[in-house]
Coordinates of C-alpha atoms in Angstrom, one line a residue:
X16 CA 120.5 88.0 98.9
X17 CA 117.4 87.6 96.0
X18 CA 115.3 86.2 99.2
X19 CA 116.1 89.8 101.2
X20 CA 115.5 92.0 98.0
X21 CA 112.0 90.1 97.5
X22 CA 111.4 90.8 100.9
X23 CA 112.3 94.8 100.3
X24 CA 110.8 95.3 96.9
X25 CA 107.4 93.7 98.4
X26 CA 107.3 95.6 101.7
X27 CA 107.8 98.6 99.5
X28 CA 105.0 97.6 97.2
X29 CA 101.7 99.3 97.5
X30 CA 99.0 97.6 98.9
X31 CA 95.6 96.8 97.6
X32 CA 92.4 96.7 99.7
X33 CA 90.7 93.4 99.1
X34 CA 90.0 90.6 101.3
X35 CA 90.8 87.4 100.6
X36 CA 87.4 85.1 101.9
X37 CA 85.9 81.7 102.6
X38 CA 83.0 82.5 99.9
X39 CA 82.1 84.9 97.2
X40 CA 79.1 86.2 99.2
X41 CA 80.2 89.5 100.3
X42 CA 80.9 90.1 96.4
X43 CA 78.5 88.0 94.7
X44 CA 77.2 91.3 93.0
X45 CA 79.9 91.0 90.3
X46 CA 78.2 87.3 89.4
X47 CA 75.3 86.9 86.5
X48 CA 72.0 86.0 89.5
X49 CA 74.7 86.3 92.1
X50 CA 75.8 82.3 90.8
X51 CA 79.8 82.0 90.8
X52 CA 80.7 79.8 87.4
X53 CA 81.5 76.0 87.9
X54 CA 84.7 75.2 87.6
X55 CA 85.2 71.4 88.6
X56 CA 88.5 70.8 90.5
X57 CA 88.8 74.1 90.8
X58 CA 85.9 76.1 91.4
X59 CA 82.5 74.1 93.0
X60 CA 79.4 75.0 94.3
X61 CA 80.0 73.3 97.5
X62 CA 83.6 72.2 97.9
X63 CA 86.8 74.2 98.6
X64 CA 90.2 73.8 97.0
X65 CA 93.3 75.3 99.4
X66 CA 95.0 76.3 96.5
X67 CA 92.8 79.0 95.0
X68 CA 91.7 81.8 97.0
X69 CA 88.6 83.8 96.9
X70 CA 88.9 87.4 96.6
X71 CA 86.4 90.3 96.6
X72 CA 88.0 93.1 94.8
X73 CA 88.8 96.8 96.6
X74 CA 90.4 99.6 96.2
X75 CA 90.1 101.7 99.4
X76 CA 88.4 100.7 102.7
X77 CA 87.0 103.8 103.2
X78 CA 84.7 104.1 100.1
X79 CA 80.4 104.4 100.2
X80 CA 78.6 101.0 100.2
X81 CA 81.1 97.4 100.3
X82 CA 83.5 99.3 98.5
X83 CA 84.2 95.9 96.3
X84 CA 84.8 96.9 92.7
X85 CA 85.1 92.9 91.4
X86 CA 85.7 89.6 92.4
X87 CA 88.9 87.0 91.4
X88 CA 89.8 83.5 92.0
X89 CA 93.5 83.4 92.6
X90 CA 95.6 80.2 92.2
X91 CA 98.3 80.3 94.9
X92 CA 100.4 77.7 93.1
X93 CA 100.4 78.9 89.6
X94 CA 100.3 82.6 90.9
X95 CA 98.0 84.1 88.6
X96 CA 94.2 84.6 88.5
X97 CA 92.2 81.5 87.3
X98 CA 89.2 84.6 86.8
X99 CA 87.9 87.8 87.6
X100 CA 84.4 88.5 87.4
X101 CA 82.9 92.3 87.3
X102 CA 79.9 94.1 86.4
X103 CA 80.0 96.1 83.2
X104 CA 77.8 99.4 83.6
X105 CA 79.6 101.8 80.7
X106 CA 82.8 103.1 80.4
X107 CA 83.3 105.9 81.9
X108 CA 84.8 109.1 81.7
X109 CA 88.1 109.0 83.0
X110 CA 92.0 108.8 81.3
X111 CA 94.0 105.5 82.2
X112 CA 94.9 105.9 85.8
X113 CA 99.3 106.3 86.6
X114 CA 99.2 104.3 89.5
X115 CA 101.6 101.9 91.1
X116 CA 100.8 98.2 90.7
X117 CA 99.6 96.8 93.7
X118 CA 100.1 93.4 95.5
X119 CA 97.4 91.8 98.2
X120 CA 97.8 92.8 102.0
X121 CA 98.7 90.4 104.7
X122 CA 95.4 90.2 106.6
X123 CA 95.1 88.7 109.9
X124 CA 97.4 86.0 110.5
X125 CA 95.3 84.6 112.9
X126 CA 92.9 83.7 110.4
X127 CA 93.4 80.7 108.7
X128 CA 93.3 80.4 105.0
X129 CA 92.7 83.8 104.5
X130 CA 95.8 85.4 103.4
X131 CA 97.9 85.3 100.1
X132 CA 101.7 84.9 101.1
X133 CA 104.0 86.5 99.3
X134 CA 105.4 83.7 97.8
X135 CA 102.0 82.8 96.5
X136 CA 101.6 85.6 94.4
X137 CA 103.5 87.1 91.9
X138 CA 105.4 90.8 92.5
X139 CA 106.9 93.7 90.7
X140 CA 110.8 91.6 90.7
X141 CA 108.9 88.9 88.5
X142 CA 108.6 91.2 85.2
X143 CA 111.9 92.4 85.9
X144 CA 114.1 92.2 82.4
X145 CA 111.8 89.2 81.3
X146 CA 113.3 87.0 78.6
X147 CA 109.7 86.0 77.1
X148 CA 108.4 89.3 75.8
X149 CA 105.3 89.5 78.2
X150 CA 104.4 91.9 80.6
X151 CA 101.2 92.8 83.2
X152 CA 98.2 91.8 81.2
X153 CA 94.5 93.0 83.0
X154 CA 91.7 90.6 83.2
X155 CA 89.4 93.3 84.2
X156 CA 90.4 96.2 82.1
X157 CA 90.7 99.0 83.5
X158 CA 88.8 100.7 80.1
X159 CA 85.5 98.6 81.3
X160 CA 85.2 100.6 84.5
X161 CA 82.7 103.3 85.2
X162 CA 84.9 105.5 86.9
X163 CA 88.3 106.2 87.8
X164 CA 87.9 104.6 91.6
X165 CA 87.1 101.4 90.1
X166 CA 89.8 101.6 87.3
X167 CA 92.2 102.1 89.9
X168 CA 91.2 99.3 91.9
X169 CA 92.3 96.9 88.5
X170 CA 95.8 97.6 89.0
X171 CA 96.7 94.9 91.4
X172 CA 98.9 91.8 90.5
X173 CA 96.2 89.3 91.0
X174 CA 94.3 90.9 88.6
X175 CA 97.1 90.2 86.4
X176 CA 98.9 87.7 84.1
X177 CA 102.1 87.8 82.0
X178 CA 100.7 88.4 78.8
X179 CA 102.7 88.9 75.4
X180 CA 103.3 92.9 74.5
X181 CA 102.1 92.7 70.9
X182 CA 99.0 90.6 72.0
X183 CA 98.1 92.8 75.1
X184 CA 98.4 95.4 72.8
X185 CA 97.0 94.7 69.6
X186 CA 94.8 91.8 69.2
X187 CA 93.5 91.4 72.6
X188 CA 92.8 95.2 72.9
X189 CA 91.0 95.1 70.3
X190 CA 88.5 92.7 72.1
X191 CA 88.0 94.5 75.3
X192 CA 86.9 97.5 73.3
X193 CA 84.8 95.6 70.6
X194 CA 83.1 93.6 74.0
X195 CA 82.5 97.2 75.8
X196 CA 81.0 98.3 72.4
X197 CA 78.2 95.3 72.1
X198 CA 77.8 95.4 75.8
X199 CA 76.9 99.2 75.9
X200 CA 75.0 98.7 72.5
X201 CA 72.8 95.2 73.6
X202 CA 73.2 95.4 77.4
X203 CA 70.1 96.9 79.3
X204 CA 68.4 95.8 82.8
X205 CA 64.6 96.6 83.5
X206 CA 65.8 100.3 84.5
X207 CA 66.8 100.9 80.2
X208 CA 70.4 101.0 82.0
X209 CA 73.4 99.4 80.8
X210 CA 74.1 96.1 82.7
X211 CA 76.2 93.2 81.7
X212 CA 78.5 90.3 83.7
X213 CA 81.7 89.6 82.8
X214 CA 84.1 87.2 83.0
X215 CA 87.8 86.9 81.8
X216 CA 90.2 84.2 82.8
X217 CA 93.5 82.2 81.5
X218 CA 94.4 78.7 80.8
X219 CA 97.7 78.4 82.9
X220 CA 100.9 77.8 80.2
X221 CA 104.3 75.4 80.5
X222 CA 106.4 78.3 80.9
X223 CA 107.3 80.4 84.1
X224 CA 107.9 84.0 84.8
X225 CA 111.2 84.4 86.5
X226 CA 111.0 80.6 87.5
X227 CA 107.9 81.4 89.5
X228 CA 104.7 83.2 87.5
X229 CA 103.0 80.9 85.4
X230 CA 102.7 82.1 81.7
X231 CA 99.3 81.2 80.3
X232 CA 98.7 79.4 77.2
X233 CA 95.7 81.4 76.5
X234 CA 93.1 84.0 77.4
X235 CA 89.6 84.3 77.4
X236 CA 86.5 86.2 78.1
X237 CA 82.9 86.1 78.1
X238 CA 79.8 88.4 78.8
X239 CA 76.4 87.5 79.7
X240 CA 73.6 90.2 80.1
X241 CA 69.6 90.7 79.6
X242 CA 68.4 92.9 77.1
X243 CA 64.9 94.4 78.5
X244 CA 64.7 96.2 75.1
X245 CA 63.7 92.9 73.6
X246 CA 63.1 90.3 76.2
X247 CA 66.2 87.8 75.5
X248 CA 69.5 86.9 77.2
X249 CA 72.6 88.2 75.4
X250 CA 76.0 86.5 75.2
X251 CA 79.3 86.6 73.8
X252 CA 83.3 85.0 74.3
X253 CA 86.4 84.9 72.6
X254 CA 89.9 83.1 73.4
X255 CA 93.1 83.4 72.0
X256 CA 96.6 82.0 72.4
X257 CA 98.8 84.3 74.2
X258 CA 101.3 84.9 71.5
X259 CA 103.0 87.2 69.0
X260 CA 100.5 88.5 66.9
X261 CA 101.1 87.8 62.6
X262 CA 99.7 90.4 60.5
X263 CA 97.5 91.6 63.4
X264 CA 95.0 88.4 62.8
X265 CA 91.4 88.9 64.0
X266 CA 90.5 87.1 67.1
X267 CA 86.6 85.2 66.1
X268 CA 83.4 85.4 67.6
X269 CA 82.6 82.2 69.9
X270 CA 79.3 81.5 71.2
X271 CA 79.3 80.8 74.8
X272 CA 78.9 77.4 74.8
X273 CA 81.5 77.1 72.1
X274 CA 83.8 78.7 75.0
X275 CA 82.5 76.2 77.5
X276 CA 83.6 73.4 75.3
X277 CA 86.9 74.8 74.8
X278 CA 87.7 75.8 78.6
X279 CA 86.2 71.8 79.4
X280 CA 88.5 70.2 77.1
X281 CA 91.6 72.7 78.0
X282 CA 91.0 73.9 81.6
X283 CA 88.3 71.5 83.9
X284 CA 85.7 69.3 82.6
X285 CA 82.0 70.2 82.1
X286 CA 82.6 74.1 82.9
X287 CA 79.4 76.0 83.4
X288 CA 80.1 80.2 83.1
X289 CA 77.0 81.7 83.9
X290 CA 73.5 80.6 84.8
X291 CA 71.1 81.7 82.5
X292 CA 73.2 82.6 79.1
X293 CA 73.6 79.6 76.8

């Protein structure tokens, strides 16, 4: 009986737009000098992994250009994202979207490797009446969008983890807007625009949604952008345990390397982010 309600509640799901692929290349946009980080055991230059899938980000099929709005690296066996990467260009004008949340399509079955099964990724039925006090926490937030397409796009499960409520809410927030502040303030390409990459990611936990969602241990993020204004490469991270909040604590300032250190001591050895930021 719980397999055949899965099986209803997922075919009654909405469904994103994004394409699960081989490579990054169709979406290497949403990379600092199109380079995907290195993530060893996990994410390589030139080696593939079966258990994390590439995917490049949509919302609608039908939209001007590639229509990708970011990139993620899924992991199938954990079933959250190990990343997402997007390009921060300004927030823009737009309320929060009310949208359903929104699981990957089954593409081609044909095509091997290129599909996310159902029961590799996590669904709506897994935050159902949760004993651990979490629910859907963004790695792209949908507040760093330039416009209301893109912030749609954001709400899909594997752009998703179980996050604590007070955290998502309060401390964590309070990053994402404090990171979309010094991006829009330091943040420029040759063109005087505002350009920045992003990345924000999670250190998979010992505890399991509904027996089957990994909860992570932490989160973290990190930008990495040129300033034209004066000539120098601008970067910035945090990370944070993925817990209840005491007394609304700040979250520090890391350097990026200082997050480097921490994700190769925590997550893979001798992690590189980005390719030019230090």
């Amino acid at each position: 009986m719980r397999l055949f309600i899965t099986v209803l509640l997922a075919l009654s799901c909405p469904f994103g737009r994004s394409e699960v692929l081989q490579t990054f290349n169709k979406c290497s946009e949403f990379f600092s000098e199109g380079q995907v980080p290195v993530i060893p055991g996990i994410l390589n230059l030139n080696s593939e992994h079966a258990r994390y899938k590439k995917i490049c980000q949509r919302y609608s099929f039908t939209s001007v250009g590639s229509g990708y709005t970011f990139a993620t690296l899924y992991d199938t066996e954990s079933r959250i994202p190990v990343f997402s990467a997007y390009k921060y260009t300004a927030r823009g004008d737009f309320i929060r979207p009310k949208i359903p949340w929104m699981i990957e399509p089954q593409p081609d079955p044909h095509v091997v490797g290129m599909t996310v099964p159902y029961r590799n990724q996590a669904i709506h039925e897994d935050y159902f009446e949760n004993r651990y006090g979490v629910n859907r926490g963004h790695l792209f937030p949908n507040c760093h969008a330039a416009d209301e397409f893109t912030a749609k796009s954001t709400f899909t499960l594997t752009n998703i983890v179980p996050q604590n409520i007070r955290f998502n809410a309060g401390g964590w927030n309070r990053i994402e807007n404090e990171t979309r502040d010094t991006m829009s303030t330091h943040c420029y390409d040759n063109n005087n625009k505002v350009l920045a990459h992003v990345l924000t990611g999670a250190i998979p936990g010992k505890n399991k949604l509904n027996n089957r969602v990994n909860i992570p241990s932490y989160m973290w993020t990190a930008f990495c952008c040129y300033n034209s204004r004066e000539r120098l490469w601008v970067s910035q991270a945090y990370w944070a345990l993925n817990k209840q909040e005491k007394n609304n604590a700040a979250i520090s300032k890391k350097s990026l390397q200082e997050l480097q250190q921490f994700l190769s001591q925590n997550l893979a050895k001798n992690v590189q982010l980005f390719k030019n930021c230090n």
